[in-house]
Amino acid sequence: EVQLVESGGDLVQPGRSLRLSCVASGFIFDDYAMHWVRLPPGKGLELVASISWNGDITGYTDAVKGRFTISRDNAKNSLFLQMSSLRPDDTAFYYCARDTNWDINGAFDIWGQGTLVTVSS
Amino acid sequence: QSVLTQPPSASGTPGQRVIISCSGDTSNIGRNTVNWYQQLPGAAPKLLMYNNNQRPSGVPDRFSGSKSGTSASLAISGLQSEDEADYYCAAWDDSLTVFGGGTKLTVL
């Protein structure tokens, strides 16, 4: 079964760091680009970060540039999001999603169940 | 403020046809294909339509998509209660995928 499972979400104080993980199974992980997408409470979906199949190409939404880093370990079928200098407006469900392509410009055809990040003092 | 513009809400009665619009510009919809996602309450998003009008396996043919210029639309015919969800359009925009703000569809 093709599956993505996120973990690492937690309640953290503003200014702290957190690392999200996403483990893939059921498909050849390094054939696909991957993404982190978030859903803040009461708002719409927002692409946070994207990474190509080999990590050579990455992209970030302006709101997280310089604070978040996306990475992947193809040997471990894993995707990561290192989040630092967290702010209350980073509070959201964070989903990892698979691209239909090796590059980061395709549709997102497989999604994880999401992990909740809450930034509050 | 989302890059792509969608109406915040839409509604219809069972059996009706509903259309959800998505407006962008030449840097996104105008030069790239549009994808649509459905998010049922309490669930993860799901790919509903890709490359403007292609349905992934398992998506009923009641759902259809189209694109013209810098706008796209998702049509749902024969509306059913289980179609009640949030719908998002998305497109590539120079260096990143951008989403619409989402449309909450209510089945009356």
JSON list of C-alpha atoms in Angstrom, two decimals:
[
{"chain": "A", "resi": 1, "resn": "GLU", "atom": "CA", "xyz": [0.00, 0.00, 0.00]},
{"chain": "A", "resi": 2, "resn": "VAL", "atom": "CA", "xyz": [1.30, 3.44, -0.94]},
{"chain": "A", "resi": 3, "resn": "GLN", "atom": "CA", "xyz": [1.54, 5.41, 2.28]},
{"chain": "A", "resi": 4, "resn": "LEU", "atom": "CA", "xyz": [3.03, 8.51, 3.89]},
{"chain": "A", "resi": 5, "resn": "VAL", "atom": "CA", "xyz": [3.20, 8.77, 7.67]},
{"chain": "A", "resi": 6, "resn": "GLU", "atom": "CA", "xyz": [4.15, 12.05, 9.34]},
{"chain": "A", "resi": 7, "resn": "SER", "atom": "CA", "xyz": [5.40, 12.49, 12.87]},
{"chain": "A", "resi": 8, "resn": "GLY", "atom": "CA", "xyz": [7.02, 15.10, 15.06]},
{"chain": "A", "resi": 9, "resn": "GLY", "atom": "CA", "xyz": [4.19, 17.56, 15.59]},
{"chain": "A", "resi": 10, "resn": "ASP", "atom": "CA", "xyz": [3.98, 19.05, 19.06]},
{"chain": "A", "resi": 11, "resn": "LEU", "atom": "CA", "xyz": [3.15, 22.07, 21.19]},
{"chain": "A", "resi": 12, "resn": "VAL", "atom": "CA", "xyz": [6.15, 24.40, 21.22]},
{"chain": "A", "resi": 13, "resn": "GLN", "atom": "CA", "xyz": [6.89, 27.87, 22.48]},
{"chain": "A", "resi": 14, "resn": "PRO", "atom": "CA", "xyz": [7.51, 30.75, 20.07]},
{"chain": "A", "resi": 15, "resn": "GLY", "atom": "CA", "xyz": [11.12, 30.96, 18.98]},
{"chain": "A", "resi": 16, "resn": "ARG", "atom": "CA", "xyz": [11.79, 27.25, 19.50]},
{"chain": "A", "resi": 17, "resn": "SER", "atom": "CA", "xyz": [12.58, 24.59, 16.89]},
{"chain": "A", "resi": 18, "resn": "LEU", "atom": "CA", "xyz": [10.88, 21.41, 15.76]},
{"chain": "A", "resi": 19, "resn": "ARG", "atom": "CA", "xyz": [11.65, 18.68, 13.23]},
{"chain": "A", "resi": 20, "resn": "LEU", "atom": "CA", "xyz": [8.93, 16.91, 11.30]},
{"chain": "A", "resi": 21, "resn": "SER", "atom": "CA", "xyz": [9.45, 13.56, 9.63]},
{"chain": "A", "resi": 22, "resn": "CYS", "atom": "CA", "xyz": [7.56, 11.69, 6.95]},
{"chain": "A", "resi": 23, "resn": "VAL", "atom": "CA", "xyz": [8.21, 8.03, 6.16]},
{"chain": "A", "resi": 24, "resn": "ALA", "atom": "CA", "xyz": [7.14, 6.68, 2.77]},
{"chain": "A", "resi": 25, "resn": "SER", "atom": "CA", "xyz": [6.24, 3.12, 1.90]},
{"chain": "A", "resi": 26, "resn": "GLY", "atom": "CA", "xyz": [4.78, 1.22, -1.02]},
{"chain": "A", "resi": 27, "resn": "PHE", "atom": "CA", "xyz": [6.59, 3.09, -3.78]},
{"chain": "A", "resi": 28, "resn": "ILE", "atom": "CA", "xyz": [10.09, 3.95, -4.99]},
{"chain": "A", "resi": 29, "resn": "PHE", "atom": "CA", "xyz": [10.71, 7.06, -2.89]},
{"chain": "A", "resi": 30, "resn": "ASP", "atom": "CA", "xyz": [13.54, 8.53, -4.93]},
{"chain": "A", "resi": 31, "resn": "ASP", "atom": "CA", "xyz": [11.46, 8.54, -8.11]},
{"chain": "A", "resi": 32, "resn": "TYR", "atom": "CA", "xyz": [9.40, 11.44, -6.80]},
{"chain": "A", "resi": 33, "resn": "ALA", "atom": "CA", "xyz": [9.66, 15.01, -5.60]},
{"chain": "A", "resi": 34, "resn": "MET", "atom": "CA", "xyz": [8.06, 15.67, -2.22]},
{"chain": "A", "resi": 35, "resn": "HIS", "atom": "CA", "xyz": [6.34, 18.55, -0.48]},
{"chain": "A", "resi": 36, "resn": "TRP", "atom": "CA", "xyz": [5.23, 19.86, 2.89]},
{"chain": "A", "resi": 37, "resn": "VAL", "atom": "CA", "xyz": [1.81, 21.53, 2.86]},
{"chain": "A", "resi": 38, "resn": "ARG", "atom": "CA", "xyz": [0.13, 23.10, 5.89]},
{"chain": "A", "resi": 39, "resn": "LEU", "atom": "CA", "xyz": [-3.43, 23.90, 6.88]},
{"chain": "A", "resi": 40, "resn": "PRO", "atom": "CA", "xyz": [-3.67, 26.63, 9.53]},
{"chain": "A", "resi": 41, "resn": "PRO", "atom": "CA", "xyz": [-6.83, 26.68, 11.65]},
{"chain": "A", "resi": 42, "resn": "GLY", "atom": "CA", "xyz": [-9.67, 28.35, 9.79]},
{"chain": "A", "resi": 43, "resn": "LYS", "atom": "CA", "xyz": [-7.55, 28.97, 6.71]},
{"chain": "A", "resi": 44, "resn": "GLY", "atom": "CA", "xyz": [-6.68, 27.28, 3.43]},
{"chain": "A", "resi": 45, "resn": "LEU", "atom": "CA", "xyz": [-3.89, 25.04, 2.24]},
{"chain": "A", "resi": 46, "resn": "GLU", "atom": "CA", "xyz": [-0.43, 26.56, 1.86]},
{"chain": "A", "resi": 47, "resn": "LEU", "atom": "CA", "xyz": [2.60, 24.94, 0.28]},
{"chain": "A", "resi": 48, "resn": "VAL", "atom": "CA", "xyz": [5.45, 25.27, 2.77]},
{"chain": "A", "resi": 49, "resn": "ALA", "atom": "CA", "xyz": [8.40, 23.65, 1.03]},
{"chain": "A", "resi": 50, "resn": "SER", "atom": "CA", "xyz": [9.26, 21.37, -1.88]},
{"chain": "A", "resi": 51, "resn": "ILE", "atom": "CA", "xyz": [12.22, 19.16, -2.78]},
{"chain": "A", "resi": 52, "resn": "SER", "atom": "CA", "xyz": [13.12, 17.35, -5.97]},
{"chain": "A", "resi": 53, "resn": "TRP", "atom": "CA", "xyz": [13.83, 13.62, -6.14]},
{"chain": "A", "resi": 54, "resn": "ASN", "atom": "CA", "xyz": [17.53, 14.00, -5.33]},
{"chain": "A", "resi": 55, "resn": "GLY", "atom": "CA", "xyz": [17.36, 17.14, -3.20]},
{"chain": "A", "resi": 56, "resn": "ASP", "atom": "CA", "xyz": [19.06, 19.36, -5.77]},
{"chain": "A", "resi": 57, "resn": "ILE", "atom": "CA", "xyz": [16.02, 21.59, -6.16]},
{"chain": "A", "resi": 58, "resn": "THR", "atom": "CA", "xyz": [14.18, 23.07, -3.19]},
{"chain": "A", "resi": 59, "resn": "GLY", "atom": "CA", "xyz": [11.59, 25.79, -2.83]},
{"chain": "A", "resi": 60, "resn": "TYR", "atom": "CA", "xyz": [9.98, 27.61, 0.08]},
{"chain": "A", "resi": 61, "resn": "THR", "atom": "CA", "xyz": [7.04, 29.89, 0.58]},
{"chain": "A", "resi": 62, "resn": "ASP", "atom": "CA", "xyz": [8.16, 33.39, 1.53]},
{"chain": "A", "resi": 63, "resn": "ALA", "atom": "CA", "xyz": [6.75, 33.10, 5.06]},
{"chain": "A", "resi": 64, "resn": "VAL", "atom": "CA", "xyz": [9.23, 30.36, 6.01]},
{"chain": "A", "resi": 65, "resn": "LYS", "atom": "CA", "xyz": [12.34, 31.25, 4.01]},
{"chain": "A", "resi": 66, "resn": "GLY", "atom": "CA", "xyz": [15.39, 31.35, 6.24]},
{"chain": "A", "resi": 67, "resn": "ARG", "atom": "CA", "xyz": [13.55, 29.57, 9.08]},
{"chain": "A", "resi": 68, "resn": "PHE", "atom": "CA", "xyz": [12.54, 26.18, 7.64]},
{"chain": "A", "resi": 69, "resn": "THR", "atom": "CA", "xyz": [14.67, 23.62, 5.81]},
{"chain": "A", "resi": 70, "resn": "ILE", "atom": "CA", "xyz": [13.34, 20.71, 3.79]},
{"chain": "A", "resi": 71, "resn": "SER", "atom": "CA", "xyz": [15.52, 17.65, 3.29]},
{"chain": "A", "resi": 72, "resn": "ARG", "atom": "CA", "xyz": [15.25, 13.99, 2.42]},
{"chain": "A", "resi": 73, "resn": "ASP", "atom": "CA", "xyz": [17.08, 10.72, 3.01]},
{"chain": "A", "resi": 74, "resn": "ASN", "atom": "CA", "xyz": [16.31, 8.45, 0.06]},
{"chain": "A", "resi": 75, "resn": "ALA", "atom": "CA", "xyz": [18.09, 5.51, 1.69]},
{"chain": "A", "resi": 76, "resn": "LYS", "atom": "CA", "xyz": [15.57, 5.69, 4.53]},
{"chain": "A", "resi": 77, "resn": "ASN", "atom": "CA", "xyz": [12.54, 6.68, 2.43]},
{"chain": "A", "resi": 78, "resn": "SER", "atom": "CA", "xyz": [12.19, 9.75, 4.60]},
{"chain": "A", "resi": 79, "resn": "LEU", "atom": "CA", "xyz": [11.34, 13.41, 4.22]},
{"chain": "A", "resi": 80, "resn": "PHE", "atom": "CA", "xyz": [12.06, 16.04, 6.85]},
{"chain": "A", "resi": 81, "resn": "LEU", "atom": "CA", "xyz": [11.14, 19.60, 7.71]},
{"chain": "A", "resi": 82, "resn": "GLN", "atom": "CA", "xyz": [13.42, 21.39, 10.16]},
{"chain": "A", "resi": 83, "resn": "MET", "atom": "CA", "xyz": [11.53, 24.35, 11.58]},
{"chain": "A", "resi": 84, "resn": "SER", "atom": "CA", "xyz": [13.24, 27.04, 13.62]},
{"chain": "A", "resi": 85, "resn": "SER", "atom": "CA", "xyz": [12.28, 30.42, 15.06]},
{"chain": "A", "resi": 86, "resn": "LEU", "atom": "CA", "xyz": [8.71, 29.19, 15.19]},
{"chain": "A", "resi": 87, "resn": "ARG", "atom": "CA", "xyz": [5.93, 31.75, 15.36]},
{"chain": "A", "resi": 88, "resn": "PRO", "atom": "CA", "xyz": [2.27, 31.47, 16.41]},
{"chain": "A", "resi": 89, "resn": "ASP", "atom": "CA", "xyz": [1.21, 31.81, 12.78]},
{"chain": "A", "resi": 90, "resn": "ASP", "atom": "CA", "xyz": [3.10, 28.59, 11.99]},
{"chain": "A", "resi": 91, "resn": "THR", "atom": "CA", "xyz": [0.40, 26.75, 13.92]},
{"chain": "A", "resi": 92, "resn": "ALA", "atom": "CA", "xyz": [-1.18, 24.27, 11.51]},
{"chain": "A", "resi": 93, "resn": "PHE", "atom": "CA", "xyz": [-1.63, 20.69, 10.46]},
{"chain": "A", "resi": 94, "resn": "TYR", "atom": "CA", "xyz": [1.43, 19.80, 8.39]},
{"chain": "A", "resi": 95, "resn": "TYR", "atom": "CA", "xyz": [1.03, 17.25, 5.59]},
{"chain": "A", "resi": 96, "resn": "CYS", "atom": "CA", "xyz": [3.68, 15.61, 3.50]},
{"chain": "A", "resi": 97, "resn": "ALA", "atom": "CA", "xyz": [2.66, 14.96, -0.08]},
{"chain": "A", "resi": 98, "resn": "ARG", "atom": "CA", "xyz": [4.14, 13.13, -3.05]},
{"chain": "A", "resi": 99, "resn": "ASP", "atom": "CA", "xyz": [4.53, 14.83, -6.40]},
{"chain": "A", "resi": 100, "resn": "THR", "atom": "CA", "xyz": [3.55, 13.06, -9.60]},
{"chain": "A", "resi": 101, "resn": "ASN", "atom": "CA", "xyz": [6.98, 14.03, -11.02]},
{"chain": "A", "resi": 102, "resn": "TRP", "atom": "CA", "xyz": [10.66, 13.87, -10.08]},
{"chain": "A", "resi": 103, "resn": "ASP", "atom": "CA", "xyz": [10.62, 17.69, -10.24]},
{"chain": "A", "resi": 104, "resn": "ILE", "atom": "CA", "xyz": [8.63, 19.92, -7.89]},
{"chain": "A", "resi": 105, "resn": "ASN", "atom": "CA", "xyz": [6.05, 21.23, -10.35]},
{"chain": "A", "resi": 106, "resn": "GLY", "atom": "CA", "xyz": [3.52, 18.43, -10.59]},
{"chain": "A", "resi": 107, "resn": "ALA", "atom": "CA", "xyz": [0.30, 17.53, -8.82]},
{"chain": "A", "resi": 108, "resn": "PHE", "atom": "CA", "xyz": [0.29, 16.09, -5.31]},
{"chain": "A", "resi": 109, "resn": "ASP", "atom": "CA", "xyz": [-1.15, 12.61, -5.63]},
{"chain": "A", "resi": 110, "resn": "ILE", "atom": "CA", "xyz": [-0.44, 10.97, -2.28]},
{"chain": "A", "resi": 111, "resn": "TRP", "atom": "CA", "xyz": [-0.90, 12.69, 1.10]},
{"chain": "A", "resi": 112, "resn": "GLY", "atom": "CA", "xyz": [-0.10, 11.72, 4.66]},
{"chain": "A", "resi": 113, "resn": "GLN", "atom": "CA", "xyz": [-2.61, 12.00, 7.48]},
{"chain": "A", "resi": 114, "resn": "GLY", "atom": "CA", "xyz": [-0.94, 15.12, 8.87]},
{"chain": "A", "resi": 115, "resn": "THR", "atom": "CA", "xyz": [0.78, 16.10, 12.10]},
{"chain": "A", "resi": 116, "resn": "LEU", "atom": "CA", "xyz": [-0.26, 19.05, 14.27]},
{"chain": "A", "resi": 117, "resn": "VAL", "atom": "CA", "xyz": [2.16, 21.81, 15.16]},
{"chain": "A", "resi": 118, "resn": "THR", "atom": "CA", "xyz": [0.98, 24.30, 17.75]},
{"chain": "A", "resi": 119, "resn": "VAL", "atom": "CA", "xyz": [3.14, 27.32, 18.54]},
{"chain": "A", "resi": 120, "resn": "SER", "atom": "CA", "xyz": [2.04, 29.00, 21.74]},
{"chain": "A", "resi": 121, "resn": "SER", "atom": "CA", "xyz": [3.44, 30.19, 25.03]},
{"chain": "B", "resi": 1, "resn": "GLN", "atom": "CA", "xyz": [-4.35, 36.47, 0.66]},
{"chain": "B", "resi": 2, "resn": "SER", "atom": "CA", "xyz": [-4.06, 33.48, -1.69]},
{"chain": "B", "resi": 3, "resn": "VAL", "atom": "CA", "xyz": [-2.46, 33.81, -5.12]},
{"chain": "B", "resi": 4, "resn": "LEU", "atom": "CA", "xyz": [-5.37, 32.00, -6.76]},
{"chain": "B", "resi": 5, "resn": "THR", "atom": "CA", "xyz": [-8.88, 33.31, -6.11]},
{"chain": "B", "resi": 6, "resn": "GLN", "atom": "CA", "xyz": [-11.80, 31.05, -5.29]},
{"chain": "B", "resi": 7, "resn": "PRO", "atom": "CA", "xyz": [-15.25, 31.85, -3.92]},
{"chain": "B", "resi": 8, "resn": "PRO", "atom": "CA", "xyz": [-15.23, 31.05, -0.19]},
{"chain": "B", "resi": 9, "resn": "SER", "atom": "CA", "xyz": [-18.46, 29.09, -0.39]},
{"chain": "B", "resi": 10, "resn": "ALA", "atom": "CA", "xyz": [-20.79, 27.28, -2.75]},
{"chain": "B", "resi": 11, "resn": "SER", "atom": "CA", "xyz": [-23.91, 25.23, -2.25]},
{"chain": "B", "resi": 12, "resn": "GLY", "atom": "CA", "xyz": [-26.40, 23.03, -4.04]},
{"chain": "B", "resi": 13, "resn": "THR", "atom": "CA", "xyz": [-29.10, 20.46, -3.49]},
{"chain": "B", "resi": 14, "resn": "PRO", "atom": "CA", "xyz": [-28.67, 16.76, -4.21]},
{"chain": "B", "resi": 15, "resn": "GLY", "atom": "CA", "xyz": [-28.68, 16.08, -7.92]},
{"chain": "B", "resi": 16, "resn": "GLN", "atom": "CA", "xyz": [-27.78, 19.64, -8.90]},
{"chain": "B", "resi": 17, "resn": "ARG", "atom": "CA", "xyz": [-24.72, 20.76, -10.82]},
{"chain": "B", "resi": 18, "resn": "VAL", "atom": "CA", "xyz": [-22.29, 23.06, -9.05]},
{"chain": "B", "resi": 19, "resn": "ILE", "atom": "CA", "xyz": [-19.34, 24.93, -10.52]},
{"chain": "B", "resi": 20, "resn": "ILE", "atom": "CA", "xyz": [-16.39, 26.23, -8.50]},
{"chain": "B", "resi": 21, "resn": "SER", "atom": "CA", "xyz": [-14.21, 28.85, -10.14]},
{"chain": "B", "resi": 22, "resn": "CYS", "atom": "CA", "xyz": [-10.50, 29.56, -9.73]},
{"chain": "B", "resi": 23, "resn": "SER", "atom": "CA", "xyz": [-8.89, 32.73, -11.01]},
{"chain": "B", "resi": 24, "resn": "GLY", "atom": "CA", "xyz": [-5.18, 33.37, -11.43]},
{"chain": "B", "resi": 25, "resn": "ASP", "atom": "CA", "xyz": [-2.87, 35.25, -13.77]},
{"chain": "B", "resi": 26, "resn": "THR", "atom": "CA", "xyz": [-0.34, 34.72, -16.52]},
{"chain": "B", "resi": 27, "resn": "SER", "atom": "CA", "xyz": [2.38, 33.50, -14.16]},
{"chain": "B", "resi": 28, "resn": "ASN", "atom": "CA", "xyz": [0.35, 30.56, -12.89]},
{"chain": "B", "resi": 29, "resn": "ILE", "atom": "CA", "xyz": [-2.87, 29.38, -14.53]},
{"chain": "B", "resi": 30, "resn": "GLY", "atom": "CA", "xyz": [-2.10, 31.29, -17.70]},
{"chain": "B", "resi": 31, "resn": "ARG", "atom": "CA", "xyz": [0.95, 29.14, -18.49]},
{"chain": "B", "resi": 32, "resn": "ASN", "atom": "CA", "xyz": [0.54, 26.00, -16.36]},
{"chain": "B", "resi": 33, "resn": "THR", "atom": "CA", "xyz": [-2.00, 23.29, -15.74]},
{"chain": "B", "resi": 34, "resn": "VAL", "atom": "CA", "xyz": [-4.43, 23.36, -12.83]},
{"chain": "B", "resi": 35, "resn": "ASN", "atom": "CA", "xyz": [-4.98, 20.70, -10.21]},
{"chain": "B", "resi": 36, "resn": "TRP", "atom": "CA", "xyz": [-7.89, 20.36, -7.81]},
{"chain": "B", "resi": 37, "resn": "TYR", "atom": "CA", "xyz": [-7.96, 18.86, -4.32]},
{"chain": "B", "resi": 38, "resn": "GLN", "atom": "CA", "xyz": [-10.87, 17.76, -2.16]},
{"chain": "B", "resi": 39, "resn": "GLN", "atom": "CA", "xyz": [-10.62, 17.80, 1.61]},
{"chain": "B", "resi": 40, "resn": "LEU", "atom": "CA", "xyz": [-13.42, 16.04, 3.42]},
{"chain": "B", "resi": 41, "resn": "PRO", "atom": "CA", "xyz": [-14.05, 17.04, 7.04]},
{"chain": "B", "resi": 42, "resn": "GLY", "atom": "CA", "xyz": [-11.34, 15.68, 9.31]},
{"chain": "B", "resi": 43, "resn": "ALA", "atom": "CA", "xyz": [-9.42, 14.05, 6.46]},
{"chain": "B", "resi": 44, "resn": "ALA", "atom": "CA", "xyz": [-6.26, 14.74, 4.50]},
{"chain": "B", "resi": 45, "resn": "PRO", "atom": "CA", "xyz": [-6.56, 16.43, 1.12]},
{"chain": "B", "resi": 46, "resn": "LYS", "atom": "CA", "xyz": [-7.03, 14.20, -1.90]},
{"chain": "B", "resi": 47, "resn": "LEU", "atom": "CA", "xyz": [-6.11, 14.81, -5.53]},
{"chain": "B", "resi": 48, "resn": "LEU", "atom": "CA", "xyz": [-9.38, 15.22, -7.42]},
{"chain": "B", "resi": 49, "resn": "MET", "atom": "CA", "xyz": [-8.29, 16.53, -10.83]},
{"chain": "B", "resi": 50, "resn": "TYR", "atom": "CA", "xyz": [-4.90, 17.05, -12.47]},
{"chain": "B", "resi": 51, "resn": "ASN", "atom": "CA", "xyz": [-3.65, 18.62, -15.69]},
{"chain": "B", "resi": 52, "resn": "ASN", "atom": "CA", "xyz": [-6.85, 20.70, -15.88]},
{"chain": "B", "resi": 53, "resn": "ASN", "atom": "CA", "xyz": [-9.27, 17.88, -16.64]},
{"chain": "B", "resi": 54, "resn": "GLN", "atom": "CA", "xyz": [-7.75, 14.49, -15.82]},
{"chain": "B", "resi": 55, "resn": "ARG", "atom": "CA", "xyz": [-9.36, 12.39, -13.11]},
{"chain": "B", "resi": 56, "resn": "PRO", "atom": "CA", "xyz": [-7.19, 10.09, -11.00]},
{"chain": "B", "resi": 57, "resn": "SER", "atom": "CA", "xyz": [-8.33, 6.50, -10.76]},
{"chain": "B", "resi": 58, "resn": "GLY", "atom": "CA", "xyz": [-11.35, 6.19, -8.50]},
{"chain": "B", "resi": 59, "resn": "VAL", "atom": "CA", "xyz": [-12.69, 9.73, -8.94]},
{"chain": "B", "resi": 60, "resn": "PRO", "atom": "CA", "xyz": [-16.25, 9.58, -10.30]},
{"chain": "B", "resi": 61, "resn": "ASP", "atom": "CA", "xyz": [-16.95, 11.09, -13.70]},
{"chain": "B", "resi": 62, "resn": "ARG", "atom": "CA", "xyz": [-19.42, 13.42, -12.00]},
{"chain": "B", "resi": 63, "resn": "PHE", "atom": "CA", "xyz": [-16.36, 15.58, -11.45]},
{"chain": "B", "resi": 64, "resn": "SER", "atom": "CA", "xyz": [-14.93, 17.49, -14.40]},
{"chain": "B", "resi": 65, "resn": "GLY", "atom": "CA", "xyz": [-12.41, 20.27, -14.85]},
{"chain": "B", "resi": 66, "resn": "SER", "atom": "CA", "xyz": [-11.65, 22.91, -17.43]},
{"chain": "B", "resi": 67, "resn": "LYS", "atom": "CA", "xyz": [-9.32, 25.82, -17.99]},
{"chain": "B", "resi": 68, "resn": "SER", "atom": "CA", "xyz": [-9.48, 28.90, -20.17]},
{"chain": "B", "resi": 69, "resn": "GLY", "atom": "CA", "xyz": [-6.87, 31.63, -20.15]},
{"chain": "B", "resi": 70, "resn": "THR", "atom": "CA", "xyz": [-6.09, 32.54, -16.56]},
{"chain": "B", "resi": 71, "resn": "SER", "atom": "CA", "xyz": [-9.14, 30.85, -15.04]},
{"chain": "B", "resi": 72, "resn": "ALA", "atom": "CA", "xyz": [-10.19, 27.32, -14.28]},
{"chain": "B", "resi": 73, "resn": "SER", "atom": "CA", "xyz": [-13.30, 25.63, -13.00]},
{"chain": "B", "resi": 74, "resn": "LEU", "atom": "CA", "xyz": [-14.39, 22.43, -11.32]},
{"chain": "B", "resi": 75, "resn": "ALA", "atom": "CA", "xyz": [-17.85, 21.14, -12.08]},
{"chain": "B", "resi": 76, "resn": "ILE", "atom": "CA", "xyz": [-19.69, 18.61, -9.96]},
{"chain": "B", "resi": 77, "resn": "SER", "atom": "CA", "xyz": [-22.81, 17.14, -11.47]},
{"chain": "B", "resi": 78, "resn": "GLY", "atom": "CA", "xyz": [-25.38, 14.95, -9.73]},
{"chain": "B", "resi": 79, "resn": "LEU", "atom": "CA", "xyz": [-24.37, 16.48, -6.40]},
{"chain": "B", "resi": 80, "resn": "GLN", "atom": "CA", "xyz": [-24.31, 14.03, -3.49]},
{"chain": "B", "resi": 81, "resn": "SER", "atom": "CA", "xyz": [-24.18, 14.56, 0.25]},
{"chain": "B", "resi": 82, "resn": "GLU", "atom": "CA", "xyz": [-20.70, 13.01, 0.40]},
{"chain": "B", "resi": 83, "resn": "ASP", "atom": "CA", "xyz": [-19.42, 15.80, -1.86]},
{"chain": "B", "resi": 84, "resn": "GLU", "atom": "CA", "xyz": [-19.67, 18.22, 1.04]},
{"chain": "B", "resi": 85, "resn": "ALA", "atom": "CA", "xyz": [-16.03, 19.26, 1.50]},
{"chain": "B", "resi": 86, "resn": "ASP", "atom": "CA", "xyz": [-13.47, 21.97, 0.93]},
{"chain": "B", "resi": 87, "resn": "TYR", "atom": "CA", "xyz": [-12.14, 22.25, -2.61]},
{"chain": "B", "resi": 88, "resn": "TYR", "atom": "CA", "xyz": [-8.82, 23.83, -3.56]},
{"chain": "B", "resi": 89, "resn": "CYS", "atom": "CA", "xyz": [-7.33, 24.70, -6.91]},
{"chain": "B", "resi": 90, "resn": "ALA", "atom": "CA", "xyz": [-3.57, 24.82, -7.37]},
{"chain": "B", "resi": 91, "resn": "ALA", "atom": "CA", "xyz": [-1.06, 25.63, -10.09]},
{"chain": "B", "resi": 92, "resn": "TRP", "atom": "CA", "xyz": [2.67, 26.04, -10.59]},
{"chain": "B", "resi": 93, "resn": "ASP", "atom": "CA", "xyz": [3.80, 29.66, -10.32]},
{"chain": "B", "resi": 94, "resn": "ASP", "atom": "CA", "xyz": [7.39, 30.27, -11.45]},
{"chain": "B", "resi": 95, "resn": "SER", "atom": "CA", "xyz": [9.12, 28.49, -8.58]},
{"chain": "B", "resi": 96, "resn": "LEU", "atom": "CA", "xyz": [6.46, 27.03, -6.31]},
{"chain": "B", "resi": 97, "resn": "THR", "atom": "CA", "xyz": [2.97, 25.63, -6.38]},
{"chain": "B", "resi": 98, "resn": "VAL", "atom": "CA", "xyz": [0.30, 28.08, -5.24]},
{"chain": "B", "resi": 99, "resn": "PHE", "atom": "CA", "xyz": [-3.15, 27.26, -3.90]},
{"chain": "B", "resi": 100, "resn": "GLY", "atom": "CA", "xyz": [-6.48, 28.99, -3.99]},
{"chain": "B", "resi": 101, "resn": "GLY", "atom": "CA", "xyz": [-8.07, 29.98, -0.70]},
{"chain": "B", "resi": 102, "resn": "GLY", "atom": "CA", "xyz": [-10.51, 27.07, -0.89]},
{"chain": "B", "resi": 103, "resn": "THR", "atom": "CA", "xyz": [-14.24, 26.78, -1.46]},
{"chain": "B", "resi": 104, "resn": "LYS", "atom": "CA", "xyz": [-16.46, 25.21, 1.15]},
{"chain": "B", "resi": 105, "resn": "LEU", "atom": "CA", "xyz": [-19.18, 23.24, -0.63]},
{"chain": "B", "resi": 106, "resn": "THR", "atom": "CA", "xyz": [-22.39, 22.69, 1.28]},
{"chain": "B", "resi": 107, "resn": "VAL", "atom": "CA", "xyz": [-24.97, 20.18, 0.12]},
{"chain": "B", "resi": 108, "resn": "LEU", "atom": "CA", "xyz": [-28.34, 21.51, 1.26]}
]
